[in-house]
Coordinates of C-alpha atoms (C1' of nucleotides) in Angstrom, one line a residue:
Chain L
M1 CA -55.6 -22.1 -6.6
S2 CA -54.0 -22.5 -10.0
S3 CA -51.3 -19.9 -9.5
I4 CA -50.4 -21.6 -6.0
K5 CA -50.7 -25.0 -7.9
T6 CA -47.9 -24.2 -10.8
Y7 CA -45.6 -22.1 -8.1
F8 CA -45.7 -25.0 -5.6
T9 CA -45.7 -27.7 -7.8
R10 CA -42.6 -26.1 -10.3
Q11 CA -41.0 -25.2 -7.1
I12 CA -40.8 -29.0 -6.0
L13 CA -39.9 -30.0 -9.5
Q14 CA -37.3 -27.6 -9.5
W15 CA -35.4 -28.7 -6.0
H16 CA -35.6 -32.1 -7.2
S17 CA -34.1 -31.7 -10.7
E18 CA -31.1 -30.0 -8.1
H19 CA -31.0 -32.7 -5.3
F20 CA -31.3 -35.9 -6.9
R21 CA -31.1 -39.1 -4.4
P22 CA -29.8 -42.0 -6.2
M23 CA -31.9 -45.2 -5.5
P24 CA -31.6 -48.5 -7.0
W25 CA -35.5 -48.0 -8.1
K26 CA -34.9 -44.7 -9.2
G27 CA -36.3 -44.4 -13.0
E28 CA -37.0 -48.1 -12.7
K29 CA -38.8 -49.4 -15.7
D30 CA -39.9 -53.1 -14.5
P31 CA -43.2 -52.8 -12.5
Y32 CA -42.2 -55.7 -10.6
K33 CA -39.2 -54.1 -9.4
I34 CA -41.3 -50.9 -8.3
W35 CA -43.7 -53.0 -6.9
L36 CA -41.3 -55.0 -4.7
S37 CA -39.5 -51.5 -3.5
E38 CA -42.9 -49.9 -2.7
I39 CA -44.1 -52.6 -0.5
M40 CA -40.6 -52.9 1.2
L41 CA -40.6 -49.1 2.1
Q42 CA -44.2 -49.3 3.7
Q43 CA -43.9 -47.8 7.3
T44 CA -39.9 -48.7 6.5
R45 CA -36.9 -45.9 6.2
V46 CA -35.1 -46.7 3.1
A47 CA -32.0 -47.2 4.6
Q48 CA -33.5 -49.7 6.5
G49 CA -35.2 -51.7 3.4
M50 CA -32.8 -51.2 1.3
P51 CA -30.4 -54.2 1.5
Y52 CA -33.7 -56.3 1.9
Y53 CA -34.1 -54.8 -1.4
Q54 CA -31.3 -56.2 -2.9
K55 CA -31.2 -59.3 -1.3
F56 CA -35.2 -60.3 -2.2
L57 CA -34.5 -59.7 -5.8
K58 CA -31.4 -61.8 -6.4
R59 CA -33.3 -64.9 -4.9
F60 CA -36.6 -63.9 -6.6
P61 CA -35.7 -61.9 -9.6
D62 CA -39.5 -62.0 -11.1
V63 CA -42.7 -62.4 -10.6
Y64 CA -43.0 -66.2 -11.9
V65 CA -39.9 -67.0 -9.3
L66 CA -41.8 -65.3 -6.4
A67 CA -44.8 -67.1 -7.0
N68 CA -43.4 -70.2 -7.4
A69 CA -41.3 -69.8 -3.8
S70 CA -42.6 -71.6 -0.8
M71 CA -44.1 -69.4 2.0
D72 CA -41.5 -70.3 4.4
E73 CA -38.6 -68.9 1.6
V74 CA -40.3 -65.5 1.2
M75 CA -40.8 -65.2 5.2
K76 CA -36.9 -65.9 5.2
Q77 CA -36.0 -63.2 3.0
W78 CA -38.4 -61.2 5.0
E79 CA -36.9 -62.1 8.1
G80 CA -36.0 -59.2 10.4
L81 CA -38.0 -56.4 8.3
G82 CA -41.2 -56.2 10.2
Y83 CA -44.9 -56.3 9.5
Y84 CA -44.8 -59.5 7.8
S85 CA -48.0 -59.8 6.3
R86 CA -46.2 -57.5 3.8
A87 CA -44.5 -60.8 2.8
R88 CA -47.5 -62.6 2.5
H89 CA -49.7 -60.4 0.7
L90 CA -46.8 -60.0 -1.6
H91 CA -46.7 -63.5 -2.2
A92 CA -50.1 -63.9 -2.9
S93 CA -50.1 -61.1 -5.1
A94 CA -47.7 -62.8 -7.1
K95 CA -49.8 -65.8 -7.5
L96 CA -52.8 -63.9 -8.9
I97 CA -50.9 -61.6 -10.8
V98 CA -49.4 -65.1 -12.9
K99 CA -53.0 -66.3 -12.6
H100 CA -54.8 -63.3 -13.8
F101 CA -52.5 -61.0 -15.8
D102 CA -50.1 -63.0 -17.4
G103 CA -47.5 -62.2 -14.9
H104 CA -48.0 -58.6 -15.3
L105 CA -48.9 -55.9 -13.1
P106 CA -51.8 -54.3 -14.3
A107 CA -51.6 -50.8 -15.4
S108 CA -54.3 -49.3 -13.4
Y109 CA -54.9 -47.4 -10.0
K110 CA -58.3 -49.7 -10.1
E111 CA -56.7 -53.1 -10.6
L112 CA -53.5 -52.6 -8.6
I113 CA -55.7 -51.3 -5.3
R114 CA -57.5 -55.0 -5.6
L115 CA -54.1 -56.7 -4.8
P116 CA -53.3 -57.8 -1.2
G117 CA -50.9 -55.8 0.3
I118 CA -51.9 -53.0 -2.1
G119 CA -53.6 -50.0 -0.7
P120 CA -54.1 -45.9 -2.1
Y121 CA -50.4 -45.0 -1.5
T122 CA -48.9 -48.1 -3.2
A123 CA -51.5 -47.8 -6.1
S124 CA -50.4 -44.5 -7.1
A125 CA -46.6 -45.3 -6.3
I126 CA -46.8 -48.3 -9.0
A127 CA -49.2 -46.6 -11.4
S128 CA -47.2 -43.2 -11.6
F129 CA -43.7 -45.2 -11.4
A130 CA -44.4 -47.9 -13.9
Y131 CA -46.8 -46.0 -16.1
G132 CA -47.1 -42.6 -15.7
I133 CA -50.3 -42.5 -14.2
P134 CA -51.2 -38.8 -12.6
S135 CA -52.0 -40.6 -9.4
A136 CA -50.8 -38.4 -6.1
V137 CA -49.3 -40.4 -3.6
V138 CA -49.6 -39.5 -0.3
D139 CA -47.7 -40.8 2.3
G140 CA -46.2 -39.7 5.8
N141 CA -43.9 -37.1 3.9
V142 CA -46.7 -35.7 1.6
H143 CA -49.0 -35.0 4.3
R144 CA -46.7 -33.6 6.3
I145 CA -45.6 -31.0 3.6
L146 CA -49.0 -30.0 2.6
S147 CA -50.3 -29.8 6.1
R148 CA -47.5 -27.3 6.9
Y149 CA -47.6 -25.5 3.2
F150 CA -51.1 -25.3 3.6
A151 CA -51.5 -24.8 7.3
I152 CA -54.2 -27.7 7.4
N153 CA -54.1 -28.8 10.9
K154 CA -55.4 -32.1 10.6
L155 CA -54.3 -35.8 10.9
I156 CA -54.8 -38.5 8.2
D157 CA -56.9 -40.8 10.5
N158 CA -60.6 -40.9 9.1
S159 CA -61.5 -41.0 5.6
K160 CA -63.1 -37.6 5.5
N161 CA -59.4 -36.0 6.0
K162 CA -57.6 -38.7 3.8
Q163 CA -59.8 -37.6 1.2
L164 CA -59.3 -34.1 1.4
F165 CA -55.7 -34.6 1.4
T166 CA -55.6 -36.9 -1.5
A167 CA -57.8 -34.3 -3.7
L168 CA -55.4 -31.7 -3.0
A169 CA -52.6 -33.9 -3.8
N170 CA -53.9 -34.6 -7.0
Q171 CA -54.7 -31.0 -7.8
L172 CA -50.8 -30.0 -7.2
I173 CA -49.4 -33.1 -9.3
D174 CA -48.0 -32.4 -12.4
R175 CA -50.1 -34.2 -14.8
Q176 CA -47.3 -34.5 -17.6
Q177 CA -44.4 -35.5 -15.1
A178 CA -46.5 -37.9 -12.6
A179 CA -43.3 -39.9 -11.9
A180 CA -41.3 -37.1 -11.2
Y181 CA -43.4 -35.1 -9.2
N182 CA -44.3 -38.1 -6.8
Q183 CA -40.5 -38.5 -6.3
A184 CA -39.7 -35.2 -6.1
I185 CA -42.0 -34.5 -3.3
M186 CA -41.3 -37.3 -1.4
D187 CA -37.8 -36.7 -1.6
F188 CA -38.2 -33.0 -0.2
G189 CA -40.1 -34.5 3.2
A190 CA -37.1 -36.6 3.3
D191 CA -34.9 -34.0 2.9
V192 CA -35.9 -31.0 4.2
C193 CA -39.8 -30.5 5.5
L194 CA -38.5 -33.0 8.1
A195 CA -40.9 -34.6 10.8
K196 CA -38.5 -32.9 13.5
N197 CA -36.2 -29.8 12.8
P198 CA -37.6 -29.2 9.5
N199 CA -34.6 -27.1 7.4
C200 CA -36.8 -23.9 6.9
K201 CA -33.3 -22.4 6.3
S202 CA -33.0 -23.6 2.8
C203 CA -36.4 -24.3 1.9
I204 CA -37.2 -23.1 -1.8
L205 CA -41.2 -23.2 -0.4
E206 CA -40.7 -20.9 2.4
K207 CA -42.1 -17.6 0.9
H208 CA -45.9 -19.5 0.7
C209 CA -45.5 -21.7 3.4
Q210 CA -48.5 -21.0 5.5
A211 CA -46.7 -22.6 8.8
Y212 CA -43.6 -21.1 8.2
R213 CA -45.1 -17.6 7.8
S214 CA -47.5 -18.1 11.3
N215 CA -44.5 -19.9 12.9
T216 CA -46.4 -22.9 13.4
V217 CA -44.1 -25.5 11.7
N218 CA -43.0 -27.5 15.0
H219 CA -47.0 -27.8 15.4
L220 CA -48.2 -29.2 12.1
P221 CA -49.1 -31.9 11.2
P222 CA -50.7 -32.2 14.9
P223 CA -49.2 -35.0 17.0
R224 CA -50.8 -38.3 16.8
K225 CA -52.6 -40.3 19.5
R226 CA -50.4 -42.0 22.1
I227 CA -50.4 -45.6 21.6
K228 CA -50.8 -47.7 25.1
K229 CA -48.1 -50.4 25.1
R230 CA -48.8 -53.9 26.8
N231 CA -46.0 -56.1 28.2
R232 CA -46.0 -59.6 27.4
F233 CA -43.2 -62.5 29.0
F234 CA -42.1 -65.4 26.7
H235 CA -40.7 -68.4 28.1
Y236 CA -39.2 -70.6 25.6
L237 CA -38.6 -74.0 25.7
I238 CA -35.1 -75.4 23.6
I239 CA -35.8 -78.9 24.1
I240 CA -32.3 -80.5 23.4
N241 CA -33.0 -84.3 22.0
E242 CA -30.3 -86.1 20.2
G243 CA -28.7 -83.0 18.3
K244 CA -32.1 -81.5 17.6
T245 CA -34.4 -79.3 18.9
F246 CA -38.5 -78.3 18.2
I247 CA -39.7 -75.5 16.5
R248 CA -43.3 -74.8 14.9
K249 CA -44.8 -72.3 12.8
R250 CA -47.3 -69.4 14.4
T251 CA -50.2 -69.2 12.8
E252 CA -52.6 -67.5 15.3
Q253 CA -53.6 -63.9 15.0
D254 CA -50.8 -62.0 16.8
I255 CA -47.4 -60.9 16.1
W256 CA -45.3 -62.9 13.8
K257 CA -47.4 -64.9 11.9
N258 CA -46.1 -67.0 10.1
L259 CA -42.6 -67.3 11.5
W260 CA -41.2 -69.9 13.5
E261 CA -40.4 -70.1 17.0
F262 CA -39.8 -72.6 20.1
P263 CA -42.4 -73.8 22.5
M264 CA -43.4 -70.9 24.4
I265 CA -45.4 -70.3 27.4
E266 CA -46.7 -66.9 27.8
T267 CA -47.5 -64.9 31.4
T268 CA -48.0 -61.4 32.3
E269 CA -45.2 -61.6 34.3
L270 CA -41.5 -62.9 34.8
K271 CA -42.1 -66.1 36.2
S272 CA -38.9 -69.0 37.5
F273 CA -38.6 -72.6 35.3
K274 CA -40.4 -73.7 38.4
S275 CA -43.5 -71.9 38.2
I276 CA -44.1 -72.5 34.3
L277 CA -44.0 -76.2 34.9
A278 CA -47.2 -76.3 35.6
H279 CA -48.6 -75.3 32.2
K280 CA -50.4 -77.8 30.6
L281 CA -47.7 -77.2 27.3
I282 CA -45.2 -79.0 29.4
N283 CA -46.9 -81.9 29.3
E284 CA -46.9 -82.2 25.7
C285 CA -43.0 -81.4 25.0
L286 CA -41.5 -82.8 28.0
P287 CA -41.9 -86.3 29.5
V288 CA -42.6 -86.5 32.9
Q289 CA -39.2 -85.9 35.2
Q290 CA -37.2 -87.2 32.1
F291 CA -35.7 -84.0 31.5
E292 CA -33.1 -81.6 32.7
L293 CA -32.8 -77.8 33.0
I294 CA -29.4 -77.0 31.8
K295 CA -29.1 -73.5 31.6
Q296 CA -31.5 -70.5 31.3
S297 CA -30.7 -67.2 29.3
R298 CA -30.5 -63.6 30.1
I299 CA -34.0 -61.6 29.4
Y300 CA -34.2 -60.6 26.3
K301 CA -36.0 -57.6 25.0
Q302 CA -37.5 -56.3 22.0
Q303 CA -39.8 -53.3 21.6
L304 CA -43.0 -53.4 19.3
T305 CA -45.1 -50.7 18.3
H306 CA -48.0 -51.9 20.7
Q307 CA -46.3 -54.3 23.0
N308 CA -43.0 -54.5 25.1
I309 CA -41.9 -58.5 24.8
N310 CA -40.0 -59.9 27.1
A311 CA -38.3 -63.3 26.8
V312 CA -36.1 -66.3 28.6
F313 CA -34.9 -69.0 27.0
Y314 CA -34.6 -72.4 28.9
M315 CA -31.9 -74.9 27.6
I316 CA -33.3 -78.4 28.2
K317 CA -32.0 -82.0 27.6
S318 CA -34.5 -84.7 27.0
N319 CA -34.6 -88.0 27.0
N320 CA -37.7 -88.3 24.5
Q321 CA -39.2 -87.2 21.3
I322 CA -42.0 -84.9 21.5
A323 CA -45.3 -84.7 19.8
R324 CA -45.6 -84.9 16.0
A325 CA -46.9 -81.2 15.7
W326 CA -43.6 -79.8 16.4
Q327 CA -41.1 -79.9 13.5
P328 CA -37.5 -81.2 14.5
V329 CA -34.1 -79.7 13.7
D330 CA -30.3 -79.8 13.9
S331 CA -28.4 -76.7 14.0
K332 CA -27.8 -76.5 10.5
S333 CA -31.3 -76.7 9.3
I334 CA -32.5 -74.4 11.7
L335 CA -30.8 -71.4 9.6
N336 CA -33.6 -71.7 6.9
F337 CA -36.4 -71.1 9.5
A338 CA -37.6 -67.4 10.1
F339 CA -37.7 -66.6 13.2
P340 CA -38.8 -63.0 14.8
G341 CA -35.8 -60.7 15.9
I342 CA -35.5 -61.6 19.5
I343 CA -35.4 -65.2 18.7
H344 CA -32.7 -64.5 15.9
S345 CA -30.6 -62.7 18.4
F346 CA -30.9 -65.7 20.9
L347 CA -29.3 -67.8 18.1
S348 CA -27.1 -65.7 16.6
E349 CA -25.8 -65.9 20.2
K350 CA -26.1 -69.7 21.1
T351 CA -27.1 -71.4 18.0
L352 CA -23.9 -73.1 16.9
H353 CA -23.0 -75.2 19.9
L354 CA -26.6 -75.5 21.6
L355 CA -27.0 -78.7 19.9
N356 CA -24.0 -80.4 20.4
Chain Y
dA1 C1' -63.0 -45.3 13.0
dA2 C1' -60.0 -47.3 15.7
dA3 C1' -56.8 -50.8 16.5
dA4 C1' -53.3 -54.0 15.3
dC5 C1' -49.0 -54.9 12.6
dG6 C1' -42.1 -54.8 13.3
dG7 C1' -38.1 -53.3 13.6
dG8 C1' -34.7 -49.4 13.7
dG9 C1' -32.9 -44.7 13.9
dA10 C1' -32.5 -40.0 15.3
dG11 C1' -33.0 -36.1 18.9
Chain K
dC1 C1' -37.4 -42.1 25.9
dT2 C1' -40.5 -41.0 21.8
dC3 C1' -41.4 -39.8 17.8
dC4 C1' -42.4 -41.8 13.1
dC5 C1' -40.7 -44.1 8.7
dA6 C1' -42.1 -44.3 0.2
dG7 C1' -49.1 -47.7 4.8
dT8 C1' -52.6 -51.6 5.0
dT9 C1' -55.9 -55.0 7.0
dT10 C1' -58.6 -56.2 10.4
dT11 C1' -62.1 -55.1 13.9

DNA sequence: AAAACGGGGAG
DNA sequence: CTCCCAGTTTT
């Protein structure tokens, strides 16, 4: 193992020295910034997270500013990035770091992983990048590279396999250059050992890659299990009363928790406005016969990992205030709230003249 | 152990 | 259209 290890590790580091990809958080010393970048990049492509990282840092330059901000402000900065529990956990961790660690991120894997939103990957990433601790990251890139190089035909879908890849990665890491090694292997996965159409021709590991030698590169790692999608139909009520409309925060265990929305009626298929009038939410939001349907939108669609969302927006003129549970907003203040992508795209097309 | 959780880009 | 991305939490 040790000669294989030195070869693999040396090649990866050698490659990295010649193919450095500059990114704002590379070589970063501030653990706060490293932490933020790692949370933002969970299941998120670098190019997608980049603008959010810059914007977020401008608004919350250090852990104290973040800890003192409101949840809604944090969500607003996260709006559109997805996996919103990351923002909630980031905020919660900021408060814990201020309260228990004097505003400094803890400098050990063991303490890091206890913070909300920090799992095995992120704890290793912060430990190595911020503190030089030799803890190997195992992300999608590392899993794929090791699966191919050692021809390990296993997914990381249970703790045993997870442990297998983690142990292997920790044998391969260069303990004197932990940060560089972790950076290098992930960059290598992003640039050369791609999930689809890997660039084996220019690969410096080709000679000893078990998958390449057995012509199984395209079968490793094995395909994941299919996920079944369900279709959901959201009927949003844009109730307009004296230049204001009404929203609330989603708090139930469902998608988009802590984002805001209009009064909404969900059905198992697309319904007409007339048929949703029977729903009990109507009684809460609209006075009997004291409203008028101005118009309805086209069908907005959004694909999520486990769901297909279909939404219709009904613009309704009403003569009465609605229940206090709903927050009135005008066309200006509505921009301060964080909405799901499907509502945001509706608003970006309609909002400005909607309420006047 | 399995399912849930967003959104976007590449092929 | 499918797959997957610097994964974690909840069930």
